[in-house]
Amino acid sequence: MRPSQQSDIQPELDAWHMARALDLAVLGRGRVEPNPMVGCVIAQGAEIIGEGYHRKFGGPHAEVEALGVAGKRAVGATAYVTLEPCCHHGKTPPCTEALLAAGVARVVYAMDDPFPKVAGGGAALLRKAGIAVESGLFESSARRLNAPYVKLLERGRPWIIAKWAMTLDGRIAAATGDSRWISGEASRAVVHELRGRCDAILIGAGTAKADDPQLTVRPPGLRVPLRIVVDDHAALHTAGRLVGSIAEAPLMVATSAAAPQANITRLQAAKVEVLTLTGASRTDRLAALLDELGRRRVTNLLVEGGSHVFGTFLDLGEIDEVHAFVAPKLIGGAKAPAPVAGRGLAKMADARLLDDVRWRQLGDDLYVTGRVKKHATT
C-alpha cells in the first residue's frame, strides 16, 4: 500500500478502532465507579493486537490491560483510548508510563479527563516524550458514557436516575396508596438490573410507609447499593422490610433537625445510619443530601419515589436520566398521585425535554428511557 493510500484510510481506521474501544469501555459499567469507564485498543494499522478495559475499581486500567495483550508488538503501534491517559500515581501506576515503556508511536483519545490530577497533563506528558497525540475522536460519545463521572467531578453530586412505573392514565398508585403491582414481571426484572449497577437507592418516607419495600437487588447484582429513606421525622418503622433486610444492604435515614431524638436512637439501635440534614426546607435538605453523597463518591443514585421527591429533584434541576414503565392499565381518581409533583412549570414551552429517547416493550409494558436536557442555568 502506498503512503497516500494509507493516509486516505487512516480516519476510517481511527473511527473503527475508537468505536471498538467505546464498546469495551461499557463492559466496566457498575464495576468501576467512582472511576470512569475506559476502553483501549492497540493497533498496527487495521490489525488489533491488544485490547482491554477498566474491569473494576482499583484494578488495572484499560491501557495496561491492552498493552499486556499486545506485548512487544506494541512498539510503533497506535493506542486508541476513550479517556485521556492518566499521569498520576493512584491505586495503579500512571498509564502514560506504561504507554511510553511499551514504545507506542501514537495515542488517539476521545475526551480529556476532568480529574484535576490529569486534566490535560497526560496528553502533554506524552507529547513532550515525542508521541503523536490526537484527541476529540468520538468525544461526545465518550462524554455521554461517562456523564456520571463528569458530574461527580465537576459538581460534586451523583448522577440521578429517576425510575417509576405508572398506569396509562399517569398514576403511580391508587388514591388509597396501593401500587402493587403496576408493572409486570419483565419490567420489575429490569428494575433489579438497574439497582444492581447503582451506588444508592432513594425513596421518600411516604413510599416507605405505603409500600414497605426492601429495595434490595434480587438476584444480587454488581453492587450492593446503599438504601436511603428521606424521612424528616425519622419515623421509619423498625419492624418493616427495610430494617428487616439490613443484613443484606446498608440503610440510611436522612432526616431533619425536627426529628425526635427517641426516633433517632431507635433507628440507630437497629443499625440504621441516621443523617441529620440542615436546611429550612425540604429542597435545601435534599440539596445538602446530594452534596454529602457526592463527598462519599456516590456516582449513580437511583430515585424510586415518591412524587414529592421526584418533584423536588426536578425543581432542583437534578434529574439526569429517566426510566419509566408504562402499564396498559387505567385506574383514574383525582387524588391518585402522578409520578412528579413539586412546583412544576407554568408553561408547556418550559417543559424539560428528554434526549436520546428509547423505548421497547417488556411483556405488556412500555419501557421508556432518556436523559434530561439541561438548561444553561443548571
Coordinates of N, CA, C and O in Angstrom, one line a residue, residues 163 192 195 201-203 207-208 212-218 225-229 241-242 245 249-251 302 304:
K163 N -36.7 6.6 38.4 CA -37.4 5.4 37.9 C -38.8 5.4 38.5 O -39.0 5.6 39.7
H192 N -34.4 -4.4 38.8 CA -33.4 -5.0 39.7 C -32.1 -5.0 39.0 O -31.0 -4.8 39.7
R195 N -30.9 -1.4 39.6 CA -30.5 -1.3 41.0 C -29.1 -1.8 41.2 O -28.3 -1.3 41.9
I201 N -29.9 3.9 46.4 CA -31.3 3.9 46.0 C -32.0 4.8 47.0 O -31.8 4.7 48.2
L202 N -32.9 5.7 46.6 CA -33.5 6.7 47.5 C -35.0 6.7 47.3 O -35.5 6.6 46.1
I203 N -35.8 6.7 48.4 CA -37.2 6.9 48.4 C -37.6 7.9 49.5 O -36.8 8.2 50.4
T207 N -43.4 6.7 50.5 CA -43.3 5.5 49.7 C -42.9 4.3 50.7 O -43.3 3.2 50.5
A208 N -42.0 4.6 51.6 CA -41.5 3.6 52.6 C -42.7 3.1 53.4 O -42.9 1.9 53.6
D212 N -43.8 -0.5 52.0 CA -42.9 -1.4 52.8 C -42.0 -2.2 51.9 O -42.0 -3.4 51.9
P213 N -41.1 -1.5 51.1 CA -40.3 -2.2 50.2 C -39.0 -2.7 50.9 O -38.7 -2.3 52.0
Q214 N -38.3 -3.5 50.2 CA -36.9 -4.0 50.6 C -35.8 -3.1 49.9 O -34.8 -2.8 50.6
L215 N -36.0 -2.8 48.7 CA -35.1 -2.1 47.9 C -33.7 -2.8 47.7 O -32.7 -2.2 47.5
T216 N -33.8 -4.1 47.9 CA -32.6 -4.9 47.6 C -32.5 -5.3 46.2 O -33.5 -5.1 45.4
V217 N -31.4 -5.9 45.8 CA -31.2 -6.3 44.4 C -31.4 -7.9 44.4 O -30.7 -8.6 45.0
R218 N -32.4 -8.3 43.6 CA -32.7 -9.7 43.5 C -32.9 -10.2 42.1 O -33.7 -9.7 41.3
P225 N -26.2 -1.5 46.7 CA -26.5 -0.1 46.9 C -26.9 0.2 48.3 O -27.6 -0.5 49.0
L226 N -26.5 1.4 48.7 CA -27.0 2.0 50.0 C -28.4 2.4 49.8 O -28.8 3.0 48.8
R227 N -29.3 2.0 50.7 CA -30.7 2.3 50.6 C -30.9 3.6 51.5 O -30.5 3.6 52.7
I228 N -31.6 4.6 51.0 CA -31.8 5.8 51.7 C -33.3 6.2 51.7 O -34.0 6.1 50.7
V229 N -33.8 6.5 52.9 CA -35.1 7.0 53.1 C -35.1 8.4 53.6 O -34.4 8.7 54.6
R241 N -39.8 -4.1 56.2 CA -38.9 -4.9 55.5 C -37.5 -4.2 55.2 O -36.5 -4.9 55.0
L242 N -37.5 -2.9 55.2 CA -36.2 -2.2 55.0 C -35.3 -2.5 56.1 O -34.1 -2.9 55.9
S245 N -34.2 -6.2 56.4 CA -33.2 -6.7 55.4 C -31.8 -6.0 55.6 O -31.0 -6.0 54.6
A249 N -28.1 -5.2 52.9 CA -27.7 -4.0 52.3 C -27.8 -2.9 53.4 O -28.8 -2.9 54.2
P250 N -26.9 -1.9 53.4 CA -26.9 -0.9 54.4 C -28.1 0.1 54.2 O -28.7 0.2 53.1
L251 N -28.5 0.7 55.3 CA -29.7 1.6 55.2 C -29.4 2.9 55.9 O -28.9 2.9 57.0
L302 N -30.2 6.0 42.3 CA -31.5 5.7 41.7 C -32.6 6.1 42.6 O -32.6 5.8 43.8
E304 N -36.5 6.1 43.4 CA -37.7 5.3 43.1 C -39.0 5.9 43.7 O -40.0 5.2 43.8

